[in-house]
């Protein structure tokens, strides 16, 4: 029944670290179970898309983001165990509330009443007895702060586990308490109750923004709830009732600007009329007004304000940014991570492509390609030929059409929406022959003071035909007018079109880039140790799992472990003694991904053997393997791994003294104070 609480905390911590504030969706099973758990409560809860509203008996509202429910569930196993410990002690002690408080406070101060304690543990094993004793006397073991006689004894350990501040997030502990007492937390998996959605770009909680807009307009709290609730109920009704009619589900909060463009007030009311009779959406008679119509007009008014605000944000944050960037550095230095972070400013206006040795101009820009097309068979008189069932007979013919590459796709969007920023991300820029891949578009990389291309190029005939098709197919007359205006003097990159790339010259098979090409790009260099030394890097790396290895002292074999970052730095310094090994061949802090580093010691160890040792053997030290690998009988990769498994760091000639020396730097914070 009783287990090691410190071990439980250690097991739950990786789940907390893995949660990076993604958008959380509560599945129906969780909502139903939570509502059932509150059926005897005087409070009421109502779930929305990204949050819930708890209404107290005094009609006060508590807004609860979905992330709180997710974190509370992660903390629930600890909450359940703490509850079990406390209730067992309380019941077995058979003390009054006053005497129980005296017993608890004395135990916390190191004065455990052995008579009462013996009565509590007389049916327990020695191991469980020790756990009960630690629970009563060593609050640091389970993260306790408030003494066990208080009603909020469970709050501190849960918030400490979840890295939350008591003042602002104490309600998470209350949710965890409810879950611990009503959910089958041992059998229920997180993914059976919650969905985590990785936000693309700077995805915003538009529902929350609309709510705040109403508040800012001095609308009442009742209006705040009613507006949002009515819109959500309407959208849910449309998506559920019209689904059998082949209706494509709609989302009012995902992209409000797009939604407002597609759905006028008239089209919304037409959808409402297709629903089952609902007085909240459709007037009872022609003379009455519609609440939905009034609210949707307010929604459209908000969207217009939102568009102006987001346009202003673009102008402020991105207008002065360079249009062409190369992120470069050694492998594992965080180039792609930082680029993904920086690209959030573009929201969903991002196109991504990865270059490779076979990448061509046609793949990147566009090309005419043949493809089969089914057409109705006709006789010599031009009449459609039909089968015995009077159905048309089709035949396949090969035709040609212009297939745009990622550059042209994103460029057209930038032309159509000149007030929005559009980003093309190129991963591994120099793994292709960039001069051939960019072709004549190379000239467009030169930008003027207004950030548009300085030298337009002639638009090829195939692109002209493609653009003509675009003009006819895209239902955006204003966009077409803007695009034609931009292209009147030739093809250009407009000022709202960005190309940001990553480059790793250490990879095998990379292509050289000439100076004329590189000078048209701004470059961001990522130093070998930047991810470790900057911001909270030292604290993060100090918390990661370690590499396990055997250490032979005579005939005694001892299992030891070393921080990945310590071992990485030692190996880099060994390699740096050879002037023929450039810095971009060395190991960056995230050569082993953070996902692995936060998993377990065994995962980090296996990744080190399969990924790091192979990279060092097959690439970095290929020309002089004896520089790095010692005490290896046969210089083969399999022998390298086997020797590491038997002799550990002796394979590199690394000693305990070396590790101790590097560890002195490892655990000092950026402010030169101990962590």
XYZ file of C-alpha atoms in Angstrom:
675
model
C 0.000 0.000 0.000
C 2.728 2.452 0.997
C 5.544 3.226 -1.445
C 8.537 5.541 -1.739
C 7.039 9.002 -2.385
C 10.373 10.500 -3.469
C 10.602 7.826 -6.174
C 7.038 8.565 -7.285
C 7.923 12.268 -7.558
C 11.000 11.395 -9.640
C 8.851 9.257 -11.962
C 6.303 12.053 -12.500
C 8.838 14.868 -13.043
C 9.667 13.909 -16.688
C 5.952 14.183 -17.540
C 5.917 17.683 -16.086
C 9.055 18.691 -18.019
C 7.677 17.172 -21.240
C 4.664 19.485 -21.012
C 5.710 22.780 -22.627
C 2.399 24.599 -22.309
C 0.847 23.050 -25.407
C -2.816 23.600 -26.133
C -4.820 21.002 -24.153
C -8.131 19.546 -25.303
C -10.223 17.680 -22.728
C -11.695 14.491 -24.144
C -15.341 13.651 -23.534
C -14.430 10.876 -21.099
C -12.611 13.330 -18.837
C -15.373 15.932 -18.968
C -18.079 13.389 -18.154
C -16.112 11.895 -15.280
C -15.306 15.322 -13.858
C -18.961 16.412 -14.056
C -19.989 13.180 -12.337
C -17.435 13.879 -9.587
C -19.042 17.273 -8.943
C -22.658 16.129 -8.914
C -22.921 16.544 -5.135
C -21.080 19.870 -5.137
C -22.836 23.205 -4.640
C -20.619 24.668 -7.378
C -21.208 24.207 -11.108
C -18.689 23.825 -13.916
C -19.117 24.449 -17.628
C -16.502 23.288 -20.151
C -15.476 25.289 -23.202
C -12.890 24.629 -25.917
C -9.740 25.749 -24.093
C -10.958 26.450 -20.551
C -13.736 25.836 -18.052
C -15.771 28.192 -15.877
C -16.520 27.194 -12.279
C -19.467 29.075 -10.779
C -19.634 29.131 -6.991
C -22.781 29.257 -4.858
C -22.242 33.030 -4.593
C -22.258 33.247 -8.430
C -18.542 34.047 -8.533
C -16.639 32.739 -11.563
C -13.274 30.957 -11.643
C -11.724 30.600 -15.113
C -9.732 27.364 -15.341
C -7.445 26.808 -18.371
C -7.354 23.237 -19.694
C -3.635 23.085 -18.877
C -4.560 23.077 -15.170
C -6.621 19.903 -15.551
C -3.751 18.224 -17.414
C -1.164 19.182 -14.790
C -3.538 18.242 -11.977
C -3.880 14.759 -13.461
C -0.088 14.383 -13.604
C 0.017 15.356 -9.925
C -2.918 13.114 -8.948
C -0.855 9.936 -8.221
C 1.191 11.891 -5.672
C -1.954 13.527 -4.271
C -3.605 10.092 -3.924
C -0.620 8.634 -2.068
C -0.351 11.637 0.263
C -4.081 11.340 1.017
C -3.709 7.588 1.678
C -0.774 8.153 4.031
C -2.551 10.876 5.979
C -5.906 9.084 6.240
C -4.252 5.857 7.377
C -2.330 7.694 10.101
C -5.437 9.597 11.209
C -7.638 6.484 11.383
C -5.088 4.217 13.041
C -4.064 6.813 15.629
C -7.705 7.119 16.770
C -6.931 10.581 18.166
C -9.215 13.571 18.501
C -8.557 16.468 16.165
C -6.768 18.407 18.897
C -4.586 15.459 19.972
C -3.904 14.562 16.345
C -2.624 18.087 15.691
C -0.349 17.865 18.768
C 0.995 14.506 17.566
C 1.595 15.801 14.006
C 3.382 19.002 15.081
C 5.611 17.123 17.534
C 6.552 14.554 14.850
C 7.377 17.319 12.389
C 9.681 18.879 14.995
C 11.509 15.567 15.510
C 9.624 14.535 18.661
C 7.707 11.513 17.423
C 5.419 9.963 20.047
C 6.573 6.337 19.857
C 3.499 4.975 21.669
C 1.081 6.490 19.172
C 3.403 5.600 16.286
C 3.574 1.921 17.358
C -0.205 1.809 17.370
C -0.306 3.208 13.807
C 2.238 0.793 12.272
C 1.598 -2.403 14.228
C 0.187 -4.168 11.128
C 2.776 -2.887 8.631
C 6.023 -4.366 7.309
C 9.373 -2.875 8.277
C 9.633 -1.117 4.912
C 6.171 0.433 5.194
C 6.872 1.421 8.795
C 9.943 3.334 7.636
C 7.859 5.090 4.967
C 5.246 6.167 7.524
C 7.993 7.462 9.796
C 9.589 9.494 6.997
C 6.181 10.860 6.042
C 5.621 12.121 9.586
C 9.117 13.451 10.293
C 10.754 14.358 6.963
C 8.479 16.623 4.931
C 11.198 17.188 2.303
C 10.812 13.504 1.353
C 7.347 14.159 -0.071
C 7.481 17.924 -0.683
C 5.253 18.863 2.235
C 5.135 22.318 3.796
C 1.835 22.646 5.683
C 1.507 20.211 8.592
C -0.762 17.172 8.240
C -3.354 18.487 10.670
C -4.361 21.173 8.177
C -6.965 20.659 5.454
C -4.582 21.950 2.752
C -1.737 19.550 3.610
C -1.715 18.151 0.048
C -1.302 21.496 -1.760
C 2.443 22.106 -1.379
C 3.729 18.686 -2.590
C 1.559 18.803 -5.717
C 2.480 22.380 -6.652
C 6.148 21.637 -5.948
C 6.009 18.616 -8.264
C 4.321 20.690 -10.987
C 6.690 23.673 -10.550
C 3.771 26.017 -9.846
C 3.558 28.998 -7.508
C 1.039 28.579 -4.681
C -0.310 32.131 -4.873
C -1.450 31.943 -8.502
C -2.132 28.251 -9.055
C -3.316 26.701 -5.790
C -6.590 25.657 -7.437
C -4.598 23.090 -9.461
C -4.058 21.202 -6.190
C -7.814 21.248 -5.495
C -8.461 19.795 -8.955
C -5.788 17.162 -8.320
C -7.475 16.289 -5.012
C -10.834 15.793 -6.769
C -9.224 13.674 -9.509
C -7.299 11.574 -6.978
C -10.521 10.760 -5.112
C -12.778 10.098 -8.114
C -10.684 8.911 -11.084
C -9.044 5.533 -11.621
C -5.658 7.215 -12.036
C -3.651 3.980 -12.066
C -5.355 2.593 -15.168
C -6.218 5.821 -17.007
C -3.560 7.026 -19.447
C -3.045 10.717 -20.124
C -3.766 10.307 -23.838
C -7.110 8.642 -23.076
C -8.372 11.789 -21.340
C -6.439 14.652 -22.950
C -5.164 15.693 -26.375
C -2.073 17.868 -26.633
C -1.950 20.139 -29.681
C 1.397 21.610 -30.663
C 0.719 25.227 -31.522
C 1.909 26.204 -34.968
C 3.547 29.587 -34.915
C 2.056 32.166 -32.583
C -1.323 30.489 -32.394
C -3.456 32.505 -29.979
C -6.376 31.707 -27.736
C -8.777 33.804 -29.800
C -11.712 32.784 -27.646
C -9.955 34.371 -24.675
C -9.104 37.481 -26.739
C -12.744 37.894 -27.764
C -13.767 37.563 -24.136
C -11.252 40.248 -23.115
C -12.461 42.521 -25.909
C -15.984 42.313 -24.498
C -14.689 43.144 -21.025
C -12.677 46.089 -22.358
C -15.870 47.452 -23.894
C -17.392 47.526 -20.376
C -19.783 44.709 -21.222
C -21.140 42.757 -18.253
C -19.796 39.386 -17.091
C -23.124 37.856 -18.095
C -22.690 39.178 -21.649
C -19.108 37.892 -21.660
C -20.284 34.355 -20.928
C -23.409 34.528 -23.084
C -21.654 35.733 -26.237
C -18.973 33.067 -26.167
C -21.303 30.327 -24.987
C -23.848 31.041 -27.715
C -21.208 30.996 -30.447
C -19.721 27.735 -29.114
C -23.117 26.052 -28.829
C -23.982 27.143 -32.359
C -20.730 25.835 -33.861
C -21.065 22.531 -31.974
C -24.643 22.162 -33.191
C -23.642 22.853 -36.801
C -20.731 20.391 -36.706
C -22.782 17.614 -35.105
C -26.172 18.002 -36.825
C -24.920 18.712 -40.341
C -22.093 16.168 -40.394
C -24.248 13.505 -42.045
C -24.996 15.920 -44.871
C -21.322 15.992 -45.851
C -20.813 19.389 -44.236
C -17.145 20.194 -43.528
C -16.734 20.992 -39.787
C -16.025 24.640 -39.019
C -14.006 26.320 -36.270
C -14.769 29.879 -35.259
C -11.671 30.378 -33.079
C -8.872 28.773 -35.112
C -8.546 31.594 -37.655
C -11.150 34.337 -37.012
C -10.060 36.482 -39.972
C -10.510 33.594 -42.392
C -13.809 32.580 -40.790
C -15.206 36.133 -40.973
C -14.228 36.311 -44.656
C -15.970 33.019 -45.483
C -19.130 33.473 -43.400
C -21.288 36.574 -43.580
C -24.173 37.219 -41.188
C -26.563 35.922 -43.860
C -24.662 32.642 -44.318
C -24.513 32.087 -40.537
C -28.279 32.547 -40.269
C -28.765 30.184 -43.220
C -26.799 27.526 -41.324
C -28.926 28.190 -38.233
C -32.096 27.584 -40.248
C -30.773 24.146 -41.282
C -30.509 23.065 -37.645
C -33.206 21.466 -35.542
C -35.623 24.083 -34.096
C -33.598 26.152 -31.637
C -34.959 29.420 -30.265
C -31.466 30.541 -29.244
C -30.383 30.644 -32.868
C -33.455 31.296 -35.020
C -36.280 33.793 -34.284
C -39.605 32.257 -33.314
C -41.376 34.428 -35.872
C -40.470 36.940 -38.525
C -41.043 39.839 -36.161
C -38.560 38.856 -33.438
C -34.838 39.416 -33.460
C -32.101 36.824 -33.338
C -29.650 36.642 -30.440
C -27.192 34.741 -32.661
C -27.344 37.456 -35.328
C -26.625 40.190 -32.766
C -23.721 38.269 -31.242
C -22.198 37.355 -34.603
C -22.239 41.021 -35.626
C -20.232 41.743 -32.481
C -17.857 38.930 -33.462
C -17.324 40.514 -36.894
C -16.682 43.872 -35.262
C -14.038 42.246 -33.028
C -12.379 40.519 -36.005
C -11.947 43.870 -37.735
C -10.247 45.241 -34.607
C -8.136 42.092 -34.366
C -6.931 42.443 -37.961
C -5.768 45.983 -37.344
C -3.975 44.907 -34.135
C -2.193 41.939 -35.732
C -1.134 44.036 -38.708
C 0.395 46.492 -36.267
C 2.176 43.605 -34.476
C 3.644 42.475 -37.806
C 4.891 45.941 -38.601
C 6.527 46.280 -35.190
C 8.130 42.850 -34.777
C 8.996 41.678 -38.279
C 9.220 44.708 -40.516
C 12.854 45.432 -39.600
C 13.930 41.772 -39.606
C 16.266 40.550 -42.345
C 14.454 38.764 -45.154
C 17.165 36.125 -45.686
C 18.877 34.342 -42.781
C 21.257 31.382 -42.531
C 21.368 29.704 -39.094
C 24.660 27.791 -38.931
C 26.846 25.983 -36.410
C 28.022 22.548 -35.280
C 25.507 19.668 -35.063
C 23.385 19.821 -31.917
C 23.859 23.532 -31.204
C 20.125 24.275 -31.486
C 19.837 25.829 -34.959
C 16.531 24.206 -35.927
C 15.106 24.723 -32.435
C 15.877 28.450 -32.522
C 14.578 28.820 -36.078
C 11.310 27.148 -35.083
C 11.085 29.499 -32.105
C 11.798 32.611 -34.204
C 9.316 31.543 -36.888
C 6.411 31.737 -34.414
C 6.062 35.398 -35.378
C 4.640 34.224 -38.724
C 1.757 32.265 -37.233
C 0.605 29.677 -39.748
C 2.069 31.511 -42.756
C 4.992 29.098 -43.029
C 6.110 26.729 -45.803
C 8.920 24.276 -45.068
C 11.273 22.341 -47.364
C 14.397 20.274 -46.759
C 17.160 20.349 -49.364
C 18.923 17.157 -50.452
C 21.557 16.275 -53.107
C 18.912 15.471 -55.746
C 16.972 18.704 -55.215
C 16.360 20.531 -58.508
C 15.000 23.870 -59.716
C 11.773 22.103 -60.666
C 11.334 20.620 -57.180
C 11.944 23.973 -55.492
C 10.460 26.548 -57.878
C 8.124 24.570 -60.141
C 7.993 22.604 -63.369
C 5.625 21.287 -66.009
C 4.869 17.629 -65.327
C 2.845 14.990 -67.154
C -0.051 13.357 -65.344
C -3.001 11.167 -66.398
C -6.386 12.795 -66.870
C -9.703 10.954 -67.236
C -11.963 12.413 -69.928
C -15.272 11.254 -71.415
C -14.881 9.121 -74.537
C -16.509 10.598 -77.653
C -17.275 9.059 -81.063
C -16.331 10.531 -84.429
C -19.318 12.859 -84.296
C -18.336 14.242 -80.930
C -21.071 12.387 -79.068
C -20.323 10.984 -75.591
C -20.020 7.183 -75.684
C -22.021 5.378 -72.982
C -22.146 1.808 -71.660
C -25.128 -0.501 -71.404
C -26.237 1.234 -68.206
C -26.199 4.610 -69.960
C -23.136 5.783 -67.967
C -20.363 7.738 -69.744
C -17.234 5.774 -70.639
C -13.965 7.425 -69.654
C -10.519 7.154 -71.205
C -7.148 8.188 -69.797
C -4.991 10.731 -71.573
C -1.658 12.197 -70.615
C -1.633 15.946 -70.168
C 0.849 18.471 -68.794
C 0.386 21.008 -66.038
C 2.620 23.386 -64.089
C 3.256 22.029 -60.590
C 4.486 24.801 -58.268
C 7.274 24.096 -55.794
C 7.314 25.342 -52.199
C 8.869 28.676 -53.187
C 6.177 29.609 -55.721
C 3.387 28.343 -53.441
C 4.515 30.610 -50.619
C 5.329 33.481 -52.978
C 1.787 33.503 -54.389
C 0.360 33.700 -50.855
C 2.650 36.651 -50.109
C 1.483 38.382 -53.314
C -2.176 37.829 -52.439
C -1.838 39.069 -48.860
C 0.776 41.854 -48.863
C -0.151 42.962 -45.340
C 0.799 39.604 -43.812
C 4.326 38.135 -43.415
C 5.099 34.816 -45.142
C 8.100 32.629 -44.355
C 9.787 29.902 -46.382
C 12.006 27.701 -44.191
C 14.784 25.751 -45.901
C 16.376 23.044 -43.769
C 19.917 21.879 -44.703
C 20.439 24.617 -47.294
C 23.872 23.421 -48.437
C 22.955 19.779 -48.990
C 21.821 20.753 -52.501
C 23.524 22.670 -55.300
C 21.940 26.007 -54.351
C 23.072 27.810 -57.512
C 21.221 25.252 -59.645
C 18.192 25.019 -57.333
C 17.608 28.806 -57.193
C 18.490 29.329 -60.848
C 17.565 32.808 -62.108
C 15.707 33.550 -58.856
C 19.146 34.028 -57.303
C 18.946 37.644 -58.540
C 15.806 38.277 -56.452
C 17.768 37.831 -53.203
C 19.107 41.389 -53.543
C 16.671 43.585 -51.608
C 16.004 47.333 -51.704
C 15.452 49.622 -48.714
C 11.771 48.657 -48.702
C 12.876 44.954 -48.596
C 11.443 44.044 -52.014
C 13.723 42.671 -54.745
C 15.954 45.316 -56.257
C 16.254 43.669 -59.672
C 13.089 42.066 -61.140
C 13.474 39.182 -63.578
C 11.332 38.286 -66.560
C 8.420 35.980 -65.787
C 8.777 32.753 -67.771
C 5.934 31.584 -70.001
C 5.168 28.578 -67.807
C 4.864 30.818 -64.736
C 2.657 33.259 -66.667
C 0.296 30.411 -67.514
C 0.301 29.222 -63.908
C -0.414 32.727 -62.612
C -3.294 33.050 -65.098
C -4.756 29.843 -63.653
C -4.340 31.238 -60.140
C -6.180 34.431 -61.078
C -9.176 32.391 -62.256
C -9.267 29.797 -59.463
C -8.587 31.877 -56.345
C -11.705 33.645 -55.107
C -9.876 36.712 -53.903
C -10.415 39.581 -56.299
C -8.549 42.092 -54.130
C -5.611 39.694 -53.856
C -5.477 39.184 -57.613
C -5.424 42.953 -58.181
C -2.581 43.333 -55.668
C -0.603 40.478 -57.205
C -0.899 41.862 -60.739
C 0.208 45.280 -59.484
C 3.334 43.794 -57.840
C 4.267 41.777 -60.955
C 3.713 44.495 -63.559
C 7.489 45.053 -63.989
C 8.566 41.426 -63.618
C 8.952 38.748 -60.952
C 10.128 39.974 -57.537
C 10.227 38.880 -53.919
C 7.856 41.275 -52.105
C 8.808 42.857 -48.781
C 6.543 40.487 -46.830
C 8.360 37.379 -48.180
C 11.083 35.874 -45.961
C 13.478 32.953 -46.488
C 15.186 31.601 -43.347
C 17.414 28.544 -43.483
C 19.637 26.192 -41.488
C 23.069 24.997 -42.595
C 25.435 22.393 -41.173
C 28.694 22.149 -43.081
C 29.796 19.174 -40.953
C 27.381 16.807 -42.720
C 28.807 14.450 -45.309
C 27.942 15.167 -48.915
C 27.294 18.904 -48.517
C 27.691 21.223 -51.480
C 29.961 24.285 -51.429
C 28.292 27.715 -51.709
C 30.036 30.519 -53.513
C 30.682 33.896 -51.885
C 28.252 35.743 -54.178
C 25.412 33.578 -52.909
C 26.358 33.707 -49.210
C 26.790 37.481 -49.085
C 23.086 37.916 -49.878
C 22.174 36.292 -46.552
C 22.474 37.469 -42.986
C 24.055 34.753 -40.863
C 23.329 33.686 -37.276
C 26.136 31.663 -35.740
C 25.448 29.139 -32.968
C 28.471 28.581 -30.745
C 29.439 25.120 -29.582
C 28.371 25.707 -25.968
C 25.774 28.483 -26.363
C 22.776 26.299 -25.479
C 24.538 25.259 -22.264
C 26.008 28.604 -21.201
C 23.169 30.977 -22.070
C 19.949 31.663 -20.162
C 19.064 28.736 -17.864
C 21.172 26.217 -19.795
C 23.316 25.068 -16.878
C 20.293 24.386 -14.721
C 18.594 22.429 -17.501
C 21.602 20.267 -18.288
C 22.177 19.581 -14.598
C 18.681 18.031 -14.449
C 19.090 15.693 -17.440
C 19.639 11.933 -17.196
C 23.150 10.482 -17.378
C 25.282 8.022 -19.339
C 25.981 4.835 -17.393
C 29.279 2.976 -17.791
C 31.430 0.355 -15.997
C 34.601 1.405 -14.165
C 37.203 -1.285 -13.486
C 39.358 -0.877 -10.388
C 41.475 -4.005 -10.268
C 39.039 -6.919 -10.316
C 36.193 -4.827 -8.966
C 33.696 -3.489 -11.530
C 31.736 -0.454 -10.373
C 28.783 1.061 -12.240
C 29.141 4.825 -12.630
C 27.369 7.591 -14.506
C 28.436 10.845 -16.111
C 26.502 13.848 -17.393
C 26.201 13.891 -21.187
C 27.327 17.509 -21.217
C 30.471 16.755 -19.174
C 31.440 13.859 -21.457
C 30.648 15.919 -24.569
C 32.934 18.753 -23.450
C 35.794 16.378 -22.635
C 35.501 14.657 -26.032
C 35.395 18.023 -27.813
C 38.591 19.117 -26.054
C 40.318 15.845 -27.001
C 39.317 16.360 -30.637
C 40.370 20.025 -30.570
C 43.997 19.003 -29.960
C 44.026 17.931 -33.613
C 44.151 20.993 -35.837
C 42.630 19.026 -38.735
C 39.265 18.654 -37.000
C 37.186 21.854 -37.452
C 34.730 23.147 -34.867
C 31.685 22.290 -36.949
C 32.584 18.597 -36.558
C 32.386 18.777 -32.762
C 29.418 17.880 -30.556
C 26.787 20.483 -29.664
C 24.796 20.197 -26.411
C 21.718 18.840 -28.165
C 23.452 16.317 -30.408
C 21.445 14.032 -28.142
C 17.901 15.426 -28.190
C 16.240 16.849 -25.101
C 13.512 14.213 -25.434
C 16.108 11.489 -24.852
C 17.979 13.468 -22.176
C 14.806 13.763 -20.087
C 13.773 10.131 -20.552
C 16.035 7.784 -18.537
C 19.700 6.895 -17.965
C 19.318 3.785 -20.107
C 17.874 5.808 -23.027
C 20.726 8.339 -22.898
C 23.288 5.513 -22.663
C 21.846 3.630 -25.654
C 21.671 6.813 -27.744
C 25.282 7.582 -26.873
C 26.370 4.141 -28.094
C 24.265 4.070 -31.269
C 24.413 7.711 -32.334
C 27.405 9.476 -30.770
C 29.950 6.652 -31.013
C 28.938 5.990 -34.635
C 29.285 9.693 -35.519
C 32.711 9.899 -33.861
C 33.912 6.668 -35.467
C 32.467 7.048 -38.946
C 32.770 10.809 -39.458
C 34.728 12.956 -36.991
C 37.734 10.716 -36.281
C 37.620 8.802 -39.547
C 41.089 9.939 -40.654
C 42.772 9.381 -37.272
C 40.687 7.164 -34.997
C 43.533 6.513 -32.587
C 43.382 10.215 -31.666
C 40.121 9.527 -29.852
C 39.730 5.791 -29.264
C 42.157 4.045 -26.902
C 42.595 0.442 -25.712
C 40.724 -0.989 -28.711
C 42.117 -4.166 -30.212
C 40.330 -3.954 -33.546
C 39.353 -0.535 -34.858
C 35.779 -1.462 -35.799
C 32.553 0.184 -34.686
C 31.241 -3.041 -33.125
C 34.509 -3.349 -31.195
C 34.232 0.285 -30.059
C 30.753 -0.363 -28.610
C 31.828 -3.642 -26.984
C 34.870 -2.004 -25.387
C 32.708 0.832 -24.032
C 30.272 -1.687 -22.526
C 33.163 -3.531 -20.820
C 35.540 -0.734 -19.877
C 33.516 2.459 -20.044
C 35.366 5.755 -20.476
C 38.767 4.072 -20.704
C 37.943 3.841 -24.393
C 38.690 7.595 -24.564
C 41.454 7.554 -21.950
C 39.197 9.619 -19.641
C 39.814 9.322 -15.896
C 37.758 10.123 -12.805
C 39.972 13.165 -12.254
C 39.071 14.461 -15.724
C 35.372 14.132 -14.950
C 35.749 15.826 -11.569
C 37.600 18.736 -13.188
C 34.859 19.349 -15.795
C 32.048 18.867 -13.296
C 33.260 21.912 -11.361
C 32.040 24.084 -14.256
C 28.930 22.011 -14.894
C 26.821 22.857 -11.874
C 27.599 26.554 -11.402
C 24.827 28.897 -12.477
C 25.294 31.886 -14.742
C 25.336 34.109 -11.637
C 28.292 32.148 -10.233
C 26.199 30.775 -7.391
C 25.487 27.136 -6.589
C 22.252 25.730 -7.948
